[in-house]
Coordinates of C-alpha atoms and ligand atoms in Angstrom, one line a residue:
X30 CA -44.2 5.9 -79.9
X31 CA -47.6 7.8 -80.1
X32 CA -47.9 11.1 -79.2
X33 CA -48.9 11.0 -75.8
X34 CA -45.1 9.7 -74.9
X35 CA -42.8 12.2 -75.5
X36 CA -39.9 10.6 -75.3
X37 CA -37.2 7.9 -74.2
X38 CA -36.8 8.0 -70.6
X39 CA -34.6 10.6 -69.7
X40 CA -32.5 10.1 -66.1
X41 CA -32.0 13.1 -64.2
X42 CA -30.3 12.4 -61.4
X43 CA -27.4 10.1 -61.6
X44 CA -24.8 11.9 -63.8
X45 CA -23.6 8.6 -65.2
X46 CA -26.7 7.9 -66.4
X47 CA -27.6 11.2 -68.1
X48 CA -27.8 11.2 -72.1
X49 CA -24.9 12.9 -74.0
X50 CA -25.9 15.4 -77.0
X51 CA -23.4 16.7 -79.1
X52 CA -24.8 19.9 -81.1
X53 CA -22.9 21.6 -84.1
X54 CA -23.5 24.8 -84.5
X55 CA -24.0 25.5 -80.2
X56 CA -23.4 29.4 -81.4
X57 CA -26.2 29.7 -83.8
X58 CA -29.8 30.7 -83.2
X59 CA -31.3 26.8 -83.1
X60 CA -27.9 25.2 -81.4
X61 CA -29.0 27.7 -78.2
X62 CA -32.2 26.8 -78.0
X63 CA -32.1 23.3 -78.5
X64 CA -28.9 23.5 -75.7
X65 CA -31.6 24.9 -73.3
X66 CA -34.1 22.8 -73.8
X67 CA -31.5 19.4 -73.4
X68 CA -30.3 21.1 -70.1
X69 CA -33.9 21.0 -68.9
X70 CA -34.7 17.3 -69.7
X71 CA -31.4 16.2 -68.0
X72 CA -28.8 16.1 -70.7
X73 CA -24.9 16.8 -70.7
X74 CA -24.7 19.1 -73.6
X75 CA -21.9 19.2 -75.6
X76 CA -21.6 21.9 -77.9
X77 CA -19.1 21.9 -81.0
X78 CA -17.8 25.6 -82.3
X79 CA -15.3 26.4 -85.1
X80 CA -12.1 28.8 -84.6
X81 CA -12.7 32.4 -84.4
X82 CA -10.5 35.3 -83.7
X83 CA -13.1 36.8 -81.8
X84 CA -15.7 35.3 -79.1
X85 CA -18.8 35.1 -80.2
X86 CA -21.2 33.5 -77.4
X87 CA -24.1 36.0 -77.1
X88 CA -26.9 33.6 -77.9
X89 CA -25.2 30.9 -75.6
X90 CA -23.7 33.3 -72.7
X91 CA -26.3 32.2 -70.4
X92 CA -25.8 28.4 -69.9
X93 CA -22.0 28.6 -70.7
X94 CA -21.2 27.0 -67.6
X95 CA -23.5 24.1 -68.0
X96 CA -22.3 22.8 -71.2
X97 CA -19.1 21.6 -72.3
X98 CA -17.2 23.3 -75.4
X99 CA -15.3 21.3 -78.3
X100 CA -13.8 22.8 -80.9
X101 CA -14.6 21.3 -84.5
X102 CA -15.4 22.7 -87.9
X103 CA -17.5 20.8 -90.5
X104 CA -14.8 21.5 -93.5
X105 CA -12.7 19.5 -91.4
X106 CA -13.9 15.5 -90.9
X107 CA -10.7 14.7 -88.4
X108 CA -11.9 17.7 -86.1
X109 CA -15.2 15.7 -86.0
X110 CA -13.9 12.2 -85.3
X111 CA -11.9 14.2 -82.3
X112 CA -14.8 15.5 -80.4
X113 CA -16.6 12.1 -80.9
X114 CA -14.3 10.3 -79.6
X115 CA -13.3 13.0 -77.1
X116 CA -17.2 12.8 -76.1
X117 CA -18.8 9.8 -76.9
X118 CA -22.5 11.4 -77.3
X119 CA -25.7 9.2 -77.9
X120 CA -27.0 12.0 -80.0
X121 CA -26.0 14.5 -82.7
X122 CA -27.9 17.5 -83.8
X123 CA -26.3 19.0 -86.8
X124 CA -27.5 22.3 -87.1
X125 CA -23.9 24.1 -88.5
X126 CA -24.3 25.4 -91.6
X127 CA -23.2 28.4 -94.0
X128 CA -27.1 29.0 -93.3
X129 CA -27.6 33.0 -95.4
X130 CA -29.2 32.0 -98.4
X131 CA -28.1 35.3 -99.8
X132 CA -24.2 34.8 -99.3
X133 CA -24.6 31.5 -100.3
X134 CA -25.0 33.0 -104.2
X135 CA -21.8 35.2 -103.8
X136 CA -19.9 32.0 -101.6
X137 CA -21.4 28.8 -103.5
X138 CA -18.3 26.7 -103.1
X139 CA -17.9 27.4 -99.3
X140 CA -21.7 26.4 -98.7
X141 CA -21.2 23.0 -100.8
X142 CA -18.6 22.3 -98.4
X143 CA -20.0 23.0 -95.5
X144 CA -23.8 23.0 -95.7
X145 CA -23.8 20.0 -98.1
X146 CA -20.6 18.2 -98.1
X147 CA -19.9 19.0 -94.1
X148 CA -23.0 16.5 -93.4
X149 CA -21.4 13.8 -95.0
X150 CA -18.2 14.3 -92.9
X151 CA -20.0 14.6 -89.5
X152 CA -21.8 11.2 -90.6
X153 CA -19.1 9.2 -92.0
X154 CA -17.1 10.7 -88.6
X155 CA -20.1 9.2 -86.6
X156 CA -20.0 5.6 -88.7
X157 CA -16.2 4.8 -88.2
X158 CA -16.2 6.3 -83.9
X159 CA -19.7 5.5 -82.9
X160 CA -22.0 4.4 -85.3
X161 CA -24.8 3.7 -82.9
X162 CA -25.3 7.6 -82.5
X163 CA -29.0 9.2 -83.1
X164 CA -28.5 11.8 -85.9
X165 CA -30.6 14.7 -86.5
X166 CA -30.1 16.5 -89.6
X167 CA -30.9 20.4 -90.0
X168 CA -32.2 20.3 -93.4
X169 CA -34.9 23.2 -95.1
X170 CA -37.7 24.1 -96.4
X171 CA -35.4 26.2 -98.8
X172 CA -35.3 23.0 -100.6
X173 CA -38.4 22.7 -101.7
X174 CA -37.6 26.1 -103.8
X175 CA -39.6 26.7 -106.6
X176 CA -43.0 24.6 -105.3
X177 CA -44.4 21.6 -106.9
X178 CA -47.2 21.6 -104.6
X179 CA -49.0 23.4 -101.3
X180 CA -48.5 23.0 -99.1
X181 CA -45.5 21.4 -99.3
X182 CA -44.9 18.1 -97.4
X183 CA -42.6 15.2 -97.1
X184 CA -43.4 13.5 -100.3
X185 CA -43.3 17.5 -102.1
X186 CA -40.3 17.1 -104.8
X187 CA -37.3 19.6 -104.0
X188 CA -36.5 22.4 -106.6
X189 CA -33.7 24.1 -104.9
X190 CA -33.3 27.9 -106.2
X191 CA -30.1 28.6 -104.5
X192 CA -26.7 27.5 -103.9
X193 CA -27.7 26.9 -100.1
X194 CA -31.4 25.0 -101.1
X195 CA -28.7 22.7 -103.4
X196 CA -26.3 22.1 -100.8
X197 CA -29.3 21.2 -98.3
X198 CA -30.6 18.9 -100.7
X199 CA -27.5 17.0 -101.0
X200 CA -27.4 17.2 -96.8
X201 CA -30.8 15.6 -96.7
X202 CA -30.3 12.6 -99.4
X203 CA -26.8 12.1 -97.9
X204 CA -28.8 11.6 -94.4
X205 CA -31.1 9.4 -96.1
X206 CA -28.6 7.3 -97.5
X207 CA -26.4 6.9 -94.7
X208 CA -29.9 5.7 -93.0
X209 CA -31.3 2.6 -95.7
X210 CA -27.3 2.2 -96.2
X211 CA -25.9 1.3 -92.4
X212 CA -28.6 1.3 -90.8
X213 CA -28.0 4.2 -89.1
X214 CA -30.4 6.1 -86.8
X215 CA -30.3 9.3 -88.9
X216 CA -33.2 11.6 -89.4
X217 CA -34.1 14.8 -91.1
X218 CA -35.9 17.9 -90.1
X219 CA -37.4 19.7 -92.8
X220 CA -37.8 22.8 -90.6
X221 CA -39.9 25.8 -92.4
X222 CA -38.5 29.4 -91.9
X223 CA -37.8 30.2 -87.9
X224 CA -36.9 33.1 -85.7
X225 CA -37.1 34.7 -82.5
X226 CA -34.8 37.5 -80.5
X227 CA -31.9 35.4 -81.5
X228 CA -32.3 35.1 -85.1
X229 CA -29.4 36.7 -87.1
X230 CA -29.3 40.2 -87.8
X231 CA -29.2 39.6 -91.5
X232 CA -32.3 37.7 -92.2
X233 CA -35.6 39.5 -92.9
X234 CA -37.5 39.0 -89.7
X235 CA -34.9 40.2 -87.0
X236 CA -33.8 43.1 -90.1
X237 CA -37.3 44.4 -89.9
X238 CA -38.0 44.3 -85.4
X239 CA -34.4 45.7 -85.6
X240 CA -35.1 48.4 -87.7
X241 CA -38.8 49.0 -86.7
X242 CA -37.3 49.2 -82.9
X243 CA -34.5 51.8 -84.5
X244 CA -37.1 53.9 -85.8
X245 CA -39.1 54.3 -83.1
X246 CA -36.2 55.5 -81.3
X247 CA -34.6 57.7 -83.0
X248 CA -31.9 55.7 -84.4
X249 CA -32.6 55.9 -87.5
X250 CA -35.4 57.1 -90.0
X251 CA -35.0 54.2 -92.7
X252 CA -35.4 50.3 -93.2
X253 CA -33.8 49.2 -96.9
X254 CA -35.3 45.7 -97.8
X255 CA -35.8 43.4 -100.7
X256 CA -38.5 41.5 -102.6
X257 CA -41.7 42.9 -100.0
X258 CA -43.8 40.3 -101.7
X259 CA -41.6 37.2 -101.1
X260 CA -43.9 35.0 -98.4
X261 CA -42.5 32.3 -95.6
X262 CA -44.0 29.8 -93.4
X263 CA -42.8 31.7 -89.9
X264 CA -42.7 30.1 -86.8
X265 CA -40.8 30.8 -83.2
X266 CA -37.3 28.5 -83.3
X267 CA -37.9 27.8 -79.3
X268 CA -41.0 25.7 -80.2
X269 CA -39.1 23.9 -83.8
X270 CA -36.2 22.2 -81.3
X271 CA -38.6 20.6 -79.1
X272 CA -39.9 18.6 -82.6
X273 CA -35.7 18.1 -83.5
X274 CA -35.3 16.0 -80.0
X275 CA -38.9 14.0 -80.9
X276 CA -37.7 13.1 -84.1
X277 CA -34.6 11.5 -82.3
X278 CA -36.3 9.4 -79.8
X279 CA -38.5 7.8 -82.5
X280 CA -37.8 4.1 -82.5
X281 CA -37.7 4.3 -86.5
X282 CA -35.7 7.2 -87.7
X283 CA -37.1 9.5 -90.6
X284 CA -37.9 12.9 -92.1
X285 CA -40.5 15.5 -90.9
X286 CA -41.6 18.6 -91.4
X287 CA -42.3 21.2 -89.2
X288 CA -44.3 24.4 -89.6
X289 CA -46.9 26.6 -88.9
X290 CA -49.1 26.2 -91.1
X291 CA -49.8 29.2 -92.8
X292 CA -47.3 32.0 -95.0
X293 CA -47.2 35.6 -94.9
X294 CA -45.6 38.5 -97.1
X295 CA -42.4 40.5 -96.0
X296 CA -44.6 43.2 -96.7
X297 CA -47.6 41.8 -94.5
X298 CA -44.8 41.1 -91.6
X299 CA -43.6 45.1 -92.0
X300 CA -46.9 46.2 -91.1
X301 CA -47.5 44.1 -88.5
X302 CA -43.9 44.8 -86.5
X303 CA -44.3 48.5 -87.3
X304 CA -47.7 48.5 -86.6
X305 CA -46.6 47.6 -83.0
X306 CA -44.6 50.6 -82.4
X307 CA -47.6 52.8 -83.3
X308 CA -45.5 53.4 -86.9
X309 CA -47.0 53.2 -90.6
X310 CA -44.6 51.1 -92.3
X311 CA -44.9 52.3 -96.1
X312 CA -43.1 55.5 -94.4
X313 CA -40.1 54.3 -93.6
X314 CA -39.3 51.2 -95.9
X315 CA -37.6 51.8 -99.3
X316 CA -36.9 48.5 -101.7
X317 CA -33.0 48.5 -102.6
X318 CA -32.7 45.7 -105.4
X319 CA -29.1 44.9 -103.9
X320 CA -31.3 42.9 -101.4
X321 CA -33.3 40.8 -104.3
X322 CA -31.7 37.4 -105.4
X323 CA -30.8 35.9 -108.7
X324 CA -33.3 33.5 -107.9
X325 CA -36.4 33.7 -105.5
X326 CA -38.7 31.4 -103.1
X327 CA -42.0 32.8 -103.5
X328 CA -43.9 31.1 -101.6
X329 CA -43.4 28.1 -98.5
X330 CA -46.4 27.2 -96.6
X331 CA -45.9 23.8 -94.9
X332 CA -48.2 20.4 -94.0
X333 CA -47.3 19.0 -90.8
X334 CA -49.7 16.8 -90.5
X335 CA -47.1 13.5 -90.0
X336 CA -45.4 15.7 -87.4
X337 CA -48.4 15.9 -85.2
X338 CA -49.4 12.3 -86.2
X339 CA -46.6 10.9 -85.4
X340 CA -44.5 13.2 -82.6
X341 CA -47.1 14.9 -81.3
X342 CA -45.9 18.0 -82.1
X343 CA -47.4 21.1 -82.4
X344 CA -46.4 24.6 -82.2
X345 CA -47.3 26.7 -79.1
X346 CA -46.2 30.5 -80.6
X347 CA -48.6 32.4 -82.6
X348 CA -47.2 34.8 -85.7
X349 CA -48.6 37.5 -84.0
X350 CA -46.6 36.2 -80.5
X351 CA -43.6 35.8 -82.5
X352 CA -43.4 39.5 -83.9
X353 CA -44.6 41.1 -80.6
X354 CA -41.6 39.3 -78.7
X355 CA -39.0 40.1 -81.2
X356 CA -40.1 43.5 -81.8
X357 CA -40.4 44.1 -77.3
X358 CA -36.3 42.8 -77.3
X359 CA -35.0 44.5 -79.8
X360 CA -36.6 47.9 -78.3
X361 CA -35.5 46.5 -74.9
X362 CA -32.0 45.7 -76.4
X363 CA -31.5 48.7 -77.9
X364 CA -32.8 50.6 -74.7
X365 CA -30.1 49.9 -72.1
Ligands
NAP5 P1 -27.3 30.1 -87.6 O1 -27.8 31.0 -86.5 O2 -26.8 30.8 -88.8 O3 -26.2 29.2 -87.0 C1 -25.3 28.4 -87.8 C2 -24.3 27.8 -86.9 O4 -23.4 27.1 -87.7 C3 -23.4 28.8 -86.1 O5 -23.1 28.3 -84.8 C4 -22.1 28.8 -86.9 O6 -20.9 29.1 -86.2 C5 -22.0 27.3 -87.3 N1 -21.1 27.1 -88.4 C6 -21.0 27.7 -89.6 N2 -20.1 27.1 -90.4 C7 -19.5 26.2 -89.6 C8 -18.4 25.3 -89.8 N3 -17.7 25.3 -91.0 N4 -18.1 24.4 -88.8 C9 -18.7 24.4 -87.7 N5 -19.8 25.3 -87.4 C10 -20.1 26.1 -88.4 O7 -28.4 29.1 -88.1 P2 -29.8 28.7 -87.4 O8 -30.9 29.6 -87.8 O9 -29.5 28.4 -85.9 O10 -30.1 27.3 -88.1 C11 -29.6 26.1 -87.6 C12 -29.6 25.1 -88.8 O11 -30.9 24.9 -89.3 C13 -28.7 25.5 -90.0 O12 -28.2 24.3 -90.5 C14 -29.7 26.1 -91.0 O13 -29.3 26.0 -92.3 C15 -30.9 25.2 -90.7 N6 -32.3 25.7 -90.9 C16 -32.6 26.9 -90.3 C17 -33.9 27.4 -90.5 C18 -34.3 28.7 -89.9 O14 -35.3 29.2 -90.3 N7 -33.6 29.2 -88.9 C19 -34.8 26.7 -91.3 C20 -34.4 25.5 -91.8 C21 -33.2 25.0 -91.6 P3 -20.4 30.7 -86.0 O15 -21.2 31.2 -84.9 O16 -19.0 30.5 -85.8 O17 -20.7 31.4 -87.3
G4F6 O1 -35.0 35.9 -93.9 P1 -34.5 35.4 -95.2 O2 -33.1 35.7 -95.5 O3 -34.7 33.8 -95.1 P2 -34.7 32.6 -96.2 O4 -34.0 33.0 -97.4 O5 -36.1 32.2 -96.3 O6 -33.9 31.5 -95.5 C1 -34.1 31.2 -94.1 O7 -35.1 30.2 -94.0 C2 -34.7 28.9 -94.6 C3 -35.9 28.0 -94.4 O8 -36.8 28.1 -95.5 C4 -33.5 28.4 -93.9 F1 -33.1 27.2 -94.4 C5 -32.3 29.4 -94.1 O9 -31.2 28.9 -93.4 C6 -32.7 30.7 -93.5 O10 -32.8 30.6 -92.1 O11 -35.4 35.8 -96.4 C7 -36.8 35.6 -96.4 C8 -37.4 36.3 -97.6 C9 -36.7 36.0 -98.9 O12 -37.6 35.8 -99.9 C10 -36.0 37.3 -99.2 O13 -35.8 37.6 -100.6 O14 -37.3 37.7 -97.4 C11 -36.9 38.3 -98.6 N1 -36.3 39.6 -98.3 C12 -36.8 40.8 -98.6 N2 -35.9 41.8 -98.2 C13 -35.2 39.8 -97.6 C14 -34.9 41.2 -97.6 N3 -34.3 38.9 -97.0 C15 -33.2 39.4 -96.3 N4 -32.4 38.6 -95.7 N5 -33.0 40.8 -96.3 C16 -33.8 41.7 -96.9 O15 -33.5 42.9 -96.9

């Protein structure tokens, strides 16, 4: 499929006829973008969520009443075969995942298990109820690590430096396997860093619009961060799940990566989503080592030239467009 053709063809009308995708991880940043963007080419979305004591459907609040809810947790493989066979999807999108690099150092075990072990679960799951399911795997640039090469592409070799780059690893040869072993349908997105409004609270981007958009009103007078010189690959998560569904309407399945193109500092990101609110950001952030890891990615800049070959895809946010909109809602969130 070339990249004119975006895709299989998608019905829209007859409900019967409308494609089934079941996505893990529907309460993530990714899981409620790529439900939005299923809804809009005509899909019954089916969205799997874990246990919780408390509700957590923020990023999914929206389109709650046009997707259906099933409850599954990766550590568990019989929750899995249940909503399969409860649902009968065409497609999976795996994006769960114990997906904080920095807990994964303090909670290795748990990220084995779920980051890396839970893949294999959800696919053998998918072999013994459906096994002519498209699978789409959510693996990383994190794996890549320590880099043999840049930009790093398809062919880079992976040097994971943490306990989540080693689970992924395992998550994306699994995938692989499962593909040249059954002959499965089973590809793997080796996504670079990507955020937007939604993005967790936790990671560095959203930490810094956050605390940029505190500043500036009042909220607070300081931003604590990490290793300022650490650099990433940054790209807007609305425009990576557009290149997940391509991947799984390929007629050969396979592994991509998807970036931007081009890395910038923590520090360079600072002075751009400061710089924004008319603030200088050298006078508000202070490093705190408790934020540095026992073992650092220092740099990720991404090739995606077989993305575009091959799916056509290209991303349509700038950097620049991505800070401005994440720094506008967070001052807009923490306005009303
Ligand atoms: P995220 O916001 O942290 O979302 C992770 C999702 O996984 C949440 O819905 C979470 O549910 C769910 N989850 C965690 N443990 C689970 C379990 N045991 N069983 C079932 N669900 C579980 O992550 P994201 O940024 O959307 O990323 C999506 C995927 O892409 C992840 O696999 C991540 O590792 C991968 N990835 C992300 C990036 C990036 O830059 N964003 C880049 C490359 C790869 P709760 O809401 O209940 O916690
Ligand atoms: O925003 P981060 O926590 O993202 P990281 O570690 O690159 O991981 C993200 O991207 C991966 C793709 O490469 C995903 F697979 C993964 O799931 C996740 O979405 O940290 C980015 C950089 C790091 O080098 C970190 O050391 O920012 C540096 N940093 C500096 N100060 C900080 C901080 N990171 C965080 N989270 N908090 C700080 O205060």
């Amino acid at each position: 499929m070339g990249p004119e053709n975006l895709g299989r063809d998608v019905p829209t009308t007859d409900t019967d006829l409308m494609p089934k995708a079941l996505i893990t991880g529907i309460t993530g940043q990714d899981g409620s973008y790529l439900a939005e963007f299923l809804l809009g080419r005509g899909y019954d979305v089916v969205g799997m969520l874990r246990r919780s004591s408390t509700v957590n459907f923020e990023r999914i609040d929206h389109i709650q009443d046009e997707i259906t809810l099933a409850q599954g947790d990766l550590l568990d493989g019989a929750s899995m075969i249940q909503v399969l066979r409860d649902h009968e999807p065409d497609e999976v999108y795996n994006l769960a995942a114990q997906s904080f690099v920095q807990t994964s150092f303090g909670q290795a075990v748990l990220t084995g298990e779920t980051t890396g072990l839970g893949v294999t679960r959800l696919l053998d799951a998918i072999r013994m109820v459906k096994p002519d399911i498209r699978f789409y795997q959510a693996s990383s640039s994190e794996m890549f690590g320590k880099v043999n090469q840049v930009p790093q592409d398809e062919d880079t070799p992976f040097h994971p430096r943490s306990p989540y780059g080693v689970a992924k690893v395992y998550g994306h040869w699994i995938t692989v396997n499962y593909r040249e072993s059954y002959d499965m349908h089973a590809s793997s997105g080796i996504l670079f860093n990507h955020e937007s409004p939604r993005r967790g609270l936790e990671f560095v981007t959203r930490k810094i619009t956050d605390g940029a958009a505190r500043i500036k009103l009042g909220l607070a007078d300081e931003l604590r961060l990490g290793n300022l010189d650490a650099q990433r690959d940054w790209g807007f998560a609305g425009d990576y799940v557009k290149a997940m569904w391509q991947m799984v309407q390929q007629d050969e399945p396979g592994d991509f990566v998807i970036c931007m193109g081009e890395t910038h500092s923590v520090r360079e990101f600072c002075k751009l989503a400061f710089g924004m609110l008319d603030l200088d950001w050298e006078q508000y952030v202070t490093v705190d080592p408790q934020f540095y890891r026992p073992a650092e990615v220092d740099l990720l800049i991404g090739d995606r030239s077989k993305a575009e070959k091959v799916l056509g895809w290209t991303p349509e946010t700038s950097f620049e467009e991505l800070v401005r909109m994440m720094v506008e809602a967070d001052v807009k969130r923490l306005q009303s």
